[in-house]
């Protein structure tokens, strides 16, 4: 059921609590935190301007990073308030906490057309627990609620689920912002009856993260193209050599099931017929999460003969061309996850070829292309092709859960159209 949006209601004169996604990348420069990419801020401007033009007062809430319920000064939203003020071209107040006296004081000064940004809601552990008393405190001044943070909508947190429930119980309207509206349109309505062929491209590290979306899309898609490390769990299930590729042996049964479902339904499920394999060498170092860091040597094209000391790190040239051919014939395309370890340019060719094919199908054949968050977005940006894609989702985990057909708590909390 489509959700009401800010275009369907009149919030003039109301104090509106707006949940936005200001989880921007920051880096320290001369002792100050500087925003390195403002996309997430600029993407909310249409929603904010629409509400301000109506004469609403805005209380903006967001999270930044993972402070785990504690005040972490480097994860303060203060730099975002300054940047928003600059981009919006009007004063933006900042409250040093998201609840309590600092908010009461700021709200007391506000009039129509004013904007207040609250401090990081995740500085309180109660946010992620959706604690009712905390949600009450957050909702204290809210007469209406807008959610424009699709990337957080899969979480039942206080600012995404608790607050709208309280506002609705008070008779306030709870609606989607313009960015949320587009996410729901492209990931939801547009895929209900997709133009065919409907081609899904899935890559990335783990089958375990994507098995649900594979299951859901096998019911709808005409073809499923598998790449990334995930492909090797499928190959392992088929008894093919995978060497020391990143695999999940516990998920081979699920992979076999997916292959069977595809065969039963007549869905083309393609796995790489060749790979870029390289010798894996342990550097003796550990990454931030304590996992071993590997170096890769002597990359080569493997065709069903990945050696015991090699890992598969990208789809091979033959596979890239096959996948590009399938994509060229598509009318609807959904892509989530890179085809290989694309951060290393020796293993980025497959991902770039796919990005190019998706852009071409969109531009030349009028295909509807949707890229679901995370690394595939980074890859498309790197290839300079982002303006040639129909819709690039702002939500990684949220877009996957939505495609799985799950109800997102932050979306369920908004009012239905009629
Ligand atoms: P995900 O978050 O599941 O979409 O995974 C993205 C990550 O998977 C990226 O950092 C890729 O570099 C990594 N990745 C993709 N393919 C491979 C592969 N064949 N071997 C190792 N890592 C890979």
Short mmCIF file of C-alpha atoms and ligand atoms in Angstrom, two decimals:
data_model
loop_
_atom_site.label_atom_id
_atom_site.label_comp_id
_atom_site.label_asym_id
_atom_site.label_seq_id
_atom_site.Cartn_x
_atom_site.Cartn_y
_atom_site.Cartn_z
CA UNK A 1 0.00 0.00 0.00
CA UNK A 2 1.54 3.36 -1.00
CA UNK A 3 2.31 5.72 1.87
CA UNK A 4 1.15 9.29 2.34
CA UNK A 5 3.89 11.80 1.63
CA UNK A 6 4.52 15.42 2.54
CA UNK A 7 2.78 16.34 -0.75
CA UNK A 8 -0.49 14.82 0.50
CA UNK A 9 -0.74 16.80 3.74
CA UNK A 10 -0.53 20.40 4.89
CA UNK A 11 1.80 20.85 7.81
CA UNK A 12 1.68 24.66 7.86
CA UNK A 13 2.33 26.08 11.32
CA UNK A 14 3.13 22.62 12.72
CA UNK A 15 6.26 21.54 14.58
CA UNK A 16 7.42 18.61 12.48
CA UNK A 17 9.88 15.93 13.65
CA UNK A 18 11.85 14.88 10.56
CA UNK A 19 14.02 11.74 10.68
CA UNK A 20 16.82 12.26 8.16
CA UNK A 21 19.87 10.25 7.14
CA UNK A 22 22.87 12.43 7.98
CA UNK A 23 25.25 9.54 8.52
CA UNK A 24 27.91 11.37 6.50
CA UNK A 25 31.57 10.43 6.12
CA UNK A 26 33.83 12.63 8.28
CA UNK A 27 37.56 13.03 8.60
CA UNK A 28 39.66 14.93 11.07
CA UNK A 29 41.46 17.99 9.75
CA UNK A 30 43.47 20.29 12.06
CA UNK A 31 41.58 18.99 15.07
CA UNK A 32 38.14 19.49 13.47
CA UNK A 33 35.76 16.99 11.92
CA UNK A 34 35.17 17.80 8.25
CA UNK A 35 32.42 16.28 6.05
CA UNK A 36 34.00 14.60 3.02
CA UNK A 37 30.78 13.90 1.08
CA UNK A 38 27.61 15.99 1.48
CA UNK A 39 25.33 13.84 -0.72
CA UNK A 40 23.20 12.69 2.21
CA UNK A 41 22.59 16.28 3.27
CA UNK A 42 21.80 17.60 -0.22
CA UNK A 43 19.39 14.71 -0.82
CA UNK A 44 17.13 15.97 1.99
CA UNK A 45 16.95 19.59 0.80
CA UNK A 46 13.84 19.13 -1.39
CA UNK A 47 11.92 17.67 1.53
CA UNK A 48 13.08 20.36 3.95
CA UNK A 49 12.34 23.21 1.51
CA UNK A 50 8.88 21.81 0.78
CA UNK A 51 8.06 21.76 4.50
CA UNK A 52 9.59 25.17 5.15
CA UNK A 53 7.70 26.71 2.21
CA UNK A 54 4.51 25.47 3.85
CA UNK A 55 5.49 27.31 7.02
CA UNK A 56 6.39 24.32 9.20
CA UNK A 57 9.01 24.37 11.97
CA UNK A 58 11.46 21.52 11.63
CA UNK A 59 13.10 19.41 14.31
CA UNK A 60 15.59 17.17 12.54
CA UNK A 61 16.84 13.93 14.08
CA UNK A 62 19.57 11.65 12.77
CA UNK A 63 22.33 9.28 13.79
CA UNK A 64 25.98 9.35 12.86
CA UNK A 65 28.26 6.32 13.08
CA UNK A 66 28.06 3.72 15.81
CA UNK A 67 28.68 5.48 19.13
CA UNK A 68 27.05 2.52 20.93
CA UNK A 69 24.95 4.59 23.33
CA UNK A 70 27.75 6.90 24.50
CA UNK A 71 28.69 10.48 23.71
CA UNK A 72 31.54 10.28 21.19
CA UNK A 73 32.59 13.85 20.26
CA UNK A 74 33.91 12.77 16.82
CA UNK A 75 30.40 11.53 15.99
CA UNK A 76 28.66 14.79 16.85
CA UNK A 77 26.22 16.15 14.27
CA UNK A 78 27.36 19.74 14.93
CA UNK A 79 29.42 19.94 11.68
CA UNK A 80 26.30 18.76 9.82
CA UNK A 81 24.26 21.66 11.26
CA UNK A 82 26.84 24.13 9.91
CA UNK A 83 26.89 22.46 6.48
CA UNK A 84 23.10 22.28 6.32
CA UNK A 85 22.86 25.98 7.16
CA UNK A 86 25.17 26.72 4.25
CA UNK A 87 23.31 24.45 1.79
CA UNK A 88 19.84 25.48 2.88
CA UNK A 89 20.71 29.17 2.97
CA UNK A 90 18.95 29.81 6.27
CA UNK A 91 19.87 29.54 9.95
CA UNK A 92 19.99 26.04 11.43
CA UNK A 93 19.96 25.80 15.23
CA UNK A 94 21.74 22.93 16.93
CA UNK A 95 20.75 21.27 20.23
CA UNK A 96 23.56 19.62 22.17
CA UNK A 97 21.35 16.71 23.07
CA UNK A 98 18.38 15.11 21.32
CA UNK A 99 16.16 15.19 24.41
CA UNK A 100 15.70 17.32 27.54
CA UNK A 101 16.55 20.88 28.43
CA UNK A 102 18.79 21.80 25.43
CA UNK A 103 15.92 20.85 23.11
CA UNK A 104 13.25 22.61 25.20
CA UNK A 105 15.34 25.79 25.17
CA UNK A 106 15.88 25.73 21.39
CA UNK A 107 12.25 24.90 20.62
CA UNK A 108 11.07 27.80 22.80
CA UNK A 109 12.91 30.19 20.44
CA UNK A 110 11.60 28.65 17.20
CA UNK A 111 9.06 30.16 14.84
CA UNK A 112 7.61 29.13 11.47
CA UNK A 113 10.35 28.44 8.93
CA UNK A 114 13.01 27.64 11.57
CA UNK A 115 15.16 24.52 11.56
CA UNK A 116 16.67 22.74 14.55
CA UNK A 117 19.05 19.78 14.27
CA UNK A 118 19.24 17.51 17.32
CA UNK A 119 22.47 15.85 18.45
CA UNK A 120 23.14 12.22 17.41
CA UNK A 121 20.23 10.10 18.66
CA UNK A 122 22.57 7.12 19.08
CA UNK A 123 24.43 8.89 21.91
CA UNK A 124 21.62 7.35 24.00
CA UNK A 125 21.49 3.53 24.24
CA UNK A 126 17.68 3.81 24.42
CA UNK A 127 17.48 4.85 20.74
CA UNK A 128 18.40 1.44 19.37
CA UNK A 129 16.28 -0.30 22.03
CA UNK A 130 13.26 1.76 21.04
CA UNK A 131 12.79 2.54 24.72
CA UNK A 132 9.27 3.97 25.25
CA UNK A 133 10.32 6.69 27.74
CA UNK A 134 13.12 7.83 25.44
CA UNK A 135 10.76 7.86 22.45
CA UNK A 136 8.33 10.01 24.50
CA UNK A 137 11.14 12.43 25.29
CA UNK A 138 12.19 12.60 21.63
CA UNK A 139 8.60 13.13 20.52
CA UNK A 140 7.89 15.79 23.19
CA UNK A 141 7.59 18.77 20.81
CA UNK A 142 6.43 16.91 17.67
CA UNK A 143 3.01 17.66 16.16
CA UNK A 144 3.69 15.69 12.98
CA UNK A 145 6.32 13.19 11.80
CA UNK A 146 8.19 12.81 8.51
CA UNK A 147 10.60 9.99 7.71
CA UNK A 148 13.10 10.65 4.93
CA UNK A 149 15.75 8.22 6.17
CA UNK A 150 15.17 5.08 4.11
CA UNK A 151 18.59 3.72 5.08
CA UNK A 152 17.45 3.46 8.71
CA UNK A 153 13.87 2.32 8.05
CA UNK A 154 14.71 -1.38 8.52
CA UNK A 155 15.49 -0.68 12.18
CA UNK A 156 12.75 -0.48 14.82
CA UNK A 157 14.48 2.28 16.75
CA UNK A 158 12.95 5.10 18.79
CA UNK A 159 13.42 7.73 16.05
CA UNK A 160 12.10 5.44 13.28
CA UNK A 161 9.33 3.48 15.02
CA UNK A 162 8.67 4.78 18.56
CA UNK A 163 8.26 8.46 17.75
CA UNK A 164 5.78 8.04 14.84
CA UNK A 165 3.70 5.70 16.99
CA UNK A 166 3.47 8.35 19.71
CA UNK A 167 2.77 11.17 17.25
CA UNK A 168 0.06 9.10 15.55
CA UNK A 169 -1.54 8.25 18.92
CA UNK A 170 -1.78 12.01 19.55
CA UNK A 171 -3.56 12.42 16.22
CA UNK A 172 -0.51 13.83 14.38
CA UNK A 173 0.18 12.94 10.76
CA UNK A 174 3.10 10.59 9.98
CA UNK A 175 4.21 10.68 6.35
CA UNK A 176 7.10 9.95 4.00
CA UNK A 177 9.57 12.58 2.82
CA UNK A 178 10.35 12.98 -0.89
CA UNK A 179 13.48 10.81 -0.81
CA UNK A 180 11.67 8.04 1.06
CA UNK A 181 8.83 8.32 -1.46
CA UNK A 182 11.24 7.67 -4.34
CA UNK A 183 12.88 4.72 -2.59
CA UNK A 184 9.48 3.12 -2.02
CA UNK A 185 8.44 3.81 -5.61
CA UNK A 186 11.53 2.29 -7.25
CA UNK A 187 12.24 -0.61 -4.89
CA UNK A 188 8.56 -1.35 -4.33
CA UNK A 189 5.86 -0.23 -6.77
CA UNK A 190 8.06 -0.32 -9.90
CA UNK A 191 9.05 -3.93 -9.16
CA UNK A 192 5.54 -5.20 -8.50
CA UNK A 193 4.94 -5.78 -12.20
CA UNK A 194 8.39 -5.34 -13.73
CA UNK A 195 8.86 -4.90 -17.48
CA UNK A 196 10.48 -8.11 -18.77
CA UNK A 197 13.07 -9.47 -19.05
CA UNK A 198 13.75 -8.69 -15.39
CA UNK A 199 17.43 -9.31 -14.67
CA UNK A 200 18.89 -9.37 -11.17
CA UNK A 201 22.64 -9.12 -10.57
CA UNK A 202 23.88 -10.16 -7.15
CA UNK A 203 27.44 -10.06 -5.88
CA UNK A 204 29.36 -9.21 -2.75
CA UNK A 205 30.96 -11.24 -0.04
CA UNK A 206 28.37 -13.50 1.50
CA UNK A 207 25.59 -15.84 0.41
CA UNK A 208 24.32 -15.70 3.99
CA UNK A 209 23.55 -11.95 3.62
CA UNK A 210 21.72 -12.41 0.33
CA UNK A 211 20.05 -15.82 0.42
CA UNK A 212 16.69 -14.30 1.41
CA UNK A 213 16.80 -11.78 -1.41
CA UNK A 214 17.83 -14.56 -3.83
CA UNK A 215 14.82 -16.60 -2.70
CA UNK A 216 12.44 -13.67 -3.05
CA UNK A 217 13.71 -12.54 -6.45
CA UNK A 218 13.76 -16.08 -7.86
CA UNK A 219 9.96 -15.80 -7.68
CA UNK A 220 9.97 -12.70 -9.90
CA UNK A 221 13.09 -12.46 -12.05
CA UNK A 222 13.78 -13.95 -15.48
CA UNK A 223 17.51 -14.18 -14.88
CA UNK A 224 19.82 -14.03 -11.87
CA UNK A 225 23.50 -13.31 -12.48
CA UNK A 226 25.77 -14.26 -9.59
CA UNK A 227 29.23 -12.82 -8.98
CA UNK A 228 31.51 -11.85 -6.11
CA UNK A 229 32.81 -14.23 -3.47
CA UNK A 230 29.24 -15.49 -3.16
CA UNK A 231 29.64 -17.32 -6.48
CA UNK A 232 32.24 -19.63 -4.92
CA UNK A 233 29.81 -20.97 -2.33
CA UNK A 234 27.58 -21.94 -5.28
CA UNK A 235 30.57 -23.52 -7.06
CA UNK A 236 31.52 -25.38 -3.88
CA UNK A 237 27.95 -26.72 -3.75
CA UNK A 238 28.44 -28.00 -7.31
CA UNK A 239 31.71 -29.70 -6.40
CA UNK A 240 33.88 -27.32 -8.42
CA UNK A 241 37.37 -26.40 -7.17
CA UNK A 242 37.38 -23.09 -5.24
CA UNK A 243 40.85 -23.14 -3.64
CA UNK A 244 40.98 -20.63 -0.78
CA UNK A 245 38.19 -18.41 -2.13
CA UNK A 246 35.96 -16.72 0.44
CA UNK A 247 33.25 -19.38 0.84
CA UNK A 248 30.58 -20.28 3.37
CA UNK A 249 30.51 -24.08 3.55
CA UNK A 250 27.47 -23.92 5.88
CA UNK A 251 25.47 -22.35 3.07
CA UNK A 252 26.08 -24.85 0.28
CA UNK A 253 22.69 -26.48 0.97
CA UNK A 254 20.94 -23.14 0.57
CA UNK A 255 22.86 -22.54 -2.66
CA UNK A 256 21.80 -25.96 -3.99
CA UNK A 257 18.19 -25.17 -3.05
CA UNK A 258 18.37 -21.87 -4.94
CA UNK A 259 19.77 -23.65 -8.03
CA UNK A 260 16.90 -26.14 -7.82
CA UNK A 261 14.25 -23.42 -7.42
CA UNK A 262 15.69 -21.61 -10.44
CA UNK A 263 15.56 -24.82 -12.50
CA UNK A 264 11.96 -25.55 -11.37
CA UNK A 265 10.79 -22.05 -12.19
CA UNK A 266 12.70 -21.75 -15.45
CA UNK A 267 14.74 -18.82 -14.14
CA UNK A 268 18.19 -18.49 -15.70
CA UNK A 269 20.61 -18.59 -12.74
CA UNK A 270 24.10 -17.94 -14.11
CA UNK A 271 27.39 -18.58 -12.32
CA UNK A 272 30.81 -17.45 -13.60
CA UNK A 273 32.24 -19.75 -16.28
CA UNK A 274 35.66 -18.21 -15.76
CA UNK A 275 37.29 -16.30 -12.92
CA UNK A 276 40.24 -14.12 -12.11
CA UNK A 277 42.15 -16.22 -9.61
CA UNK A 278 45.32 -15.26 -7.75
CA UNK A 279 47.66 -16.87 -5.23
CA UNK A 280 46.70 -15.89 -1.69
CA UNK A 281 49.57 -14.93 0.60
CA UNK A 282 49.16 -14.29 4.35
CA UNK A 283 50.85 -10.98 5.22
CA UNK A 284 50.89 -11.83 8.93
CA UNK A 285 48.93 -8.59 9.57
CA UNK A 286 45.44 -8.27 10.97
CA UNK A 287 42.73 -5.78 10.02
CA UNK A 288 40.71 -3.64 12.47
CA UNK A 289 38.38 -6.55 13.14
CA UNK A 290 41.27 -8.94 13.84
CA UNK A 291 40.95 -10.82 10.53
CA UNK A 292 44.10 -11.81 8.60
CA UNK A 293 45.13 -9.48 5.78
CA UNK A 294 46.03 -11.26 2.55
CA UNK A 295 48.04 -10.19 -0.46
CA UNK A 296 47.24 -11.65 -3.88
CA UNK A 297 49.89 -12.55 -6.43
CA UNK A 298 50.00 -13.66 -10.05
CA UNK A 299 46.41 -13.04 -11.13
CA UNK A 300 45.30 -15.19 -14.06
CA UNK A 301 42.13 -16.28 -15.82
CA UNK A 302 40.99 -19.63 -14.41
CA UNK A 303 38.44 -21.83 -16.15
CA UNK A 304 37.18 -24.36 -13.65
CA UNK A 305 40.75 -24.92 -12.41
CA UNK A 306 41.23 -22.64 -9.38
CA UNK A 307 44.27 -24.10 -7.59
CA UNK A 308 44.41 -25.04 -3.93
CA UNK A 309 46.48 -21.97 -2.99
CA UNK A 310 44.42 -19.56 -5.14
CA UNK A 311 41.30 -17.52 -4.47
CA UNK A 312 38.68 -16.45 -7.02
CA UNK A 313 38.62 -12.65 -6.90
CA UNK A 314 36.60 -11.47 -9.91
CA UNK A 315 34.45 -12.85 -12.68
CA UNK A 316 36.56 -13.62 -15.75
CA UNK A 317 36.36 -11.87 -19.16
CA UNK A 318 34.11 -14.51 -20.72
CA UNK A 319 31.64 -14.28 -17.82
CA UNK A 320 31.73 -10.46 -17.92
CA UNK A 321 30.73 -10.56 -21.60
CA UNK A 322 28.01 -13.17 -21.01
CA UNK A 323 26.56 -11.11 -18.15
CA UNK A 324 26.81 -7.90 -20.22
CA UNK A 325 24.88 -9.66 -23.01
CA UNK A 326 22.05 -10.69 -20.67
CA UNK A 327 21.94 -7.18 -19.19
CA UNK A 328 21.78 -5.65 -22.68
CA UNK A 329 18.49 -7.46 -23.30
CA UNK A 330 16.92 -6.48 -19.96
CA UNK A 331 14.00 -4.10 -19.44
CA UNK A 332 14.27 -4.08 -15.65
CA UNK A 333 17.54 -4.46 -13.76
CA UNK A 334 18.28 -4.73 -10.04
CA UNK A 335 21.91 -4.84 -8.97
CA UNK A 336 23.32 -5.36 -5.51
CA UNK A 337 26.94 -6.22 -4.68
CA UNK A 338 30.23 -6.07 -6.63
CA UNK A 339 31.40 -8.87 -8.93
CA UNK A 340 34.78 -9.13 -7.19
CA UNK A 341 37.30 -7.56 -4.86
CA UNK A 342 36.89 -4.34 -6.82
CA UNK A 343 38.80 -2.16 -4.34
CA UNK A 344 41.92 -3.70 -5.95
CA UNK A 345 41.93 -2.60 -9.57
CA UNK A 346 43.33 -5.96 -10.73
CA UNK A 347 39.97 -7.41 -9.64
CA UNK A 348 37.65 -4.56 -10.63
CA UNK A 349 37.12 -5.27 -14.33
CA UNK A 350 34.10 -7.53 -13.93
CA UNK A 351 32.29 -5.01 -11.72
CA UNK A 352 33.10 -2.15 -14.11
CA UNK A 353 31.91 -4.14 -17.13
CA UNK A 354 28.62 -4.85 -15.37
CA UNK A 355 28.28 -1.17 -14.38
CA UNK A 356 28.83 -0.15 -17.99
CA UNK A 357 26.31 -2.69 -19.27
CA UNK A 358 23.66 -1.53 -16.79
CA UNK A 359 24.23 2.12 -17.78
CA UNK A 360 24.02 1.25 -21.48
CA UNK A 361 20.81 -0.77 -21.11
CA UNK A 362 19.30 2.19 -19.24
CA UNK A 363 20.37 4.82 -21.76
CA UNK A 364 19.98 2.91 -25.03
CA UNK A 365 17.08 0.54 -24.35
CA UNK A 366 15.18 2.53 -21.77
CA UNK A 367 15.61 -0.20 -19.16
CA UNK A 368 14.67 0.68 -15.59
CA UNK A 369 17.83 0.18 -13.52
CA UNK A 370 17.98 0.12 -9.76
CA UNK A 371 21.18 -0.20 -7.78
CA UNK A 372 20.76 -1.16 -4.15
CA UNK A 373 23.15 0.58 -1.76
CA UNK A 374 26.64 -0.13 -0.58
CA UNK A 375 29.60 -1.22 -2.67
CA UNK A 376 27.86 -1.44 -6.04
CA UNK A 377 27.04 2.25 -5.62
CA UNK A 378 30.70 3.00 -4.91
CA UNK A 379 31.64 1.04 -8.04
CA UNK A 380 29.17 2.94 -10.25
CA UNK A 381 30.39 6.26 -8.86
CA UNK A 382 33.99 5.21 -9.46
CA UNK A 383 33.09 4.38 -13.06
CA UNK A 384 31.49 7.83 -13.41
CA UNK A 385 28.19 6.25 -14.47
CA UNK A 386 25.88 7.16 -11.60
CA UNK A 387 23.93 9.72 -13.64
CA UNK A 388 23.12 7.00 -16.20
CA UNK A 389 21.25 4.76 -13.74
CA UNK A 390 17.52 5.17 -13.09
CA UNK A 391 17.68 4.92 -9.31
CA UNK A 392 20.54 4.51 -6.86
CA UNK A 393 19.20 3.57 -3.47
CA UNK A 394 20.48 5.36 -0.38
CA UNK A 395 19.88 2.32 1.82
CA UNK A 396 22.18 -0.71 1.76
CA UNK A 397 20.71 -3.11 4.34
CA UNK A 398 17.29 -1.46 4.06
CA UNK A 399 17.15 -1.91 0.28
CA UNK A 400 18.02 -5.61 0.60
CA UNK A 401 15.38 -6.19 3.27
CA UNK A 402 12.81 -4.30 1.22
CA UNK A 403 13.61 -6.40 -1.87
CA UNK A 404 13.22 -9.52 0.29
CA UNK A 405 9.62 -8.41 0.73
CA UNK A 406 9.99 -7.68 4.43
CA UNK A 407 7.99 -4.98 6.15
CA UNK A 408 10.36 -2.22 7.27
CA UNK A 409 9.32 -0.86 10.70
CA UNK A 410 10.14 2.73 9.68
CA UNK A 411 7.86 2.41 6.64
CA UNK A 412 5.08 0.53 8.45
CA UNK A 413 4.89 3.45 10.93
CA UNK A 414 3.80 5.87 8.15
CA UNK A 415 0.18 6.45 7.15
CA UNK A 416 -1.23 4.57 4.12
CA UNK A 417 -2.68 6.43 1.15
CA UNK A 418 -6.50 6.16 1.59
P1 LIG B 1 28.86 -7.09 0.40
O1 LIG B 1 28.98 -6.10 1.54
O2 LIG B 1 28.38 -8.41 0.79
O3 LIG B 1 28.15 -6.49 -0.80
O4 LIG B 1 30.37 -7.35 -0.03
C1 LIG B 1 31.17 -6.40 -0.62
C2 LIG B 1 32.61 -6.78 -0.40
O5 LIG B 1 32.83 -8.07 -0.94
C3 LIG B 1 33.55 -5.84 -1.09
O6 LIG B 1 34.44 -5.30 -0.15
C4 LIG B 1 34.27 -6.73 -2.08
O7 LIG B 1 35.62 -6.41 -2.21
C5 LIG B 1 34.13 -8.10 -1.46
N1 LIG B 1 34.26 -9.16 -2.46
C6 LIG B 1 33.54 -9.33 -3.57
N2 LIG B 1 33.97 -10.39 -4.26
C7 LIG B 1 34.99 -10.91 -3.57
C8 LIG B 1 35.83 -12.05 -3.78
N3 LIG B 1 35.71 -12.82 -4.86
N4 LIG B 1 36.76 -12.31 -2.83
C9 LIG B 1 36.87 -11.53 -1.74
N5 LIG B 1 36.11 -10.46 -1.49
C10 LIG B 1 35.18 -10.15 -2.41
#
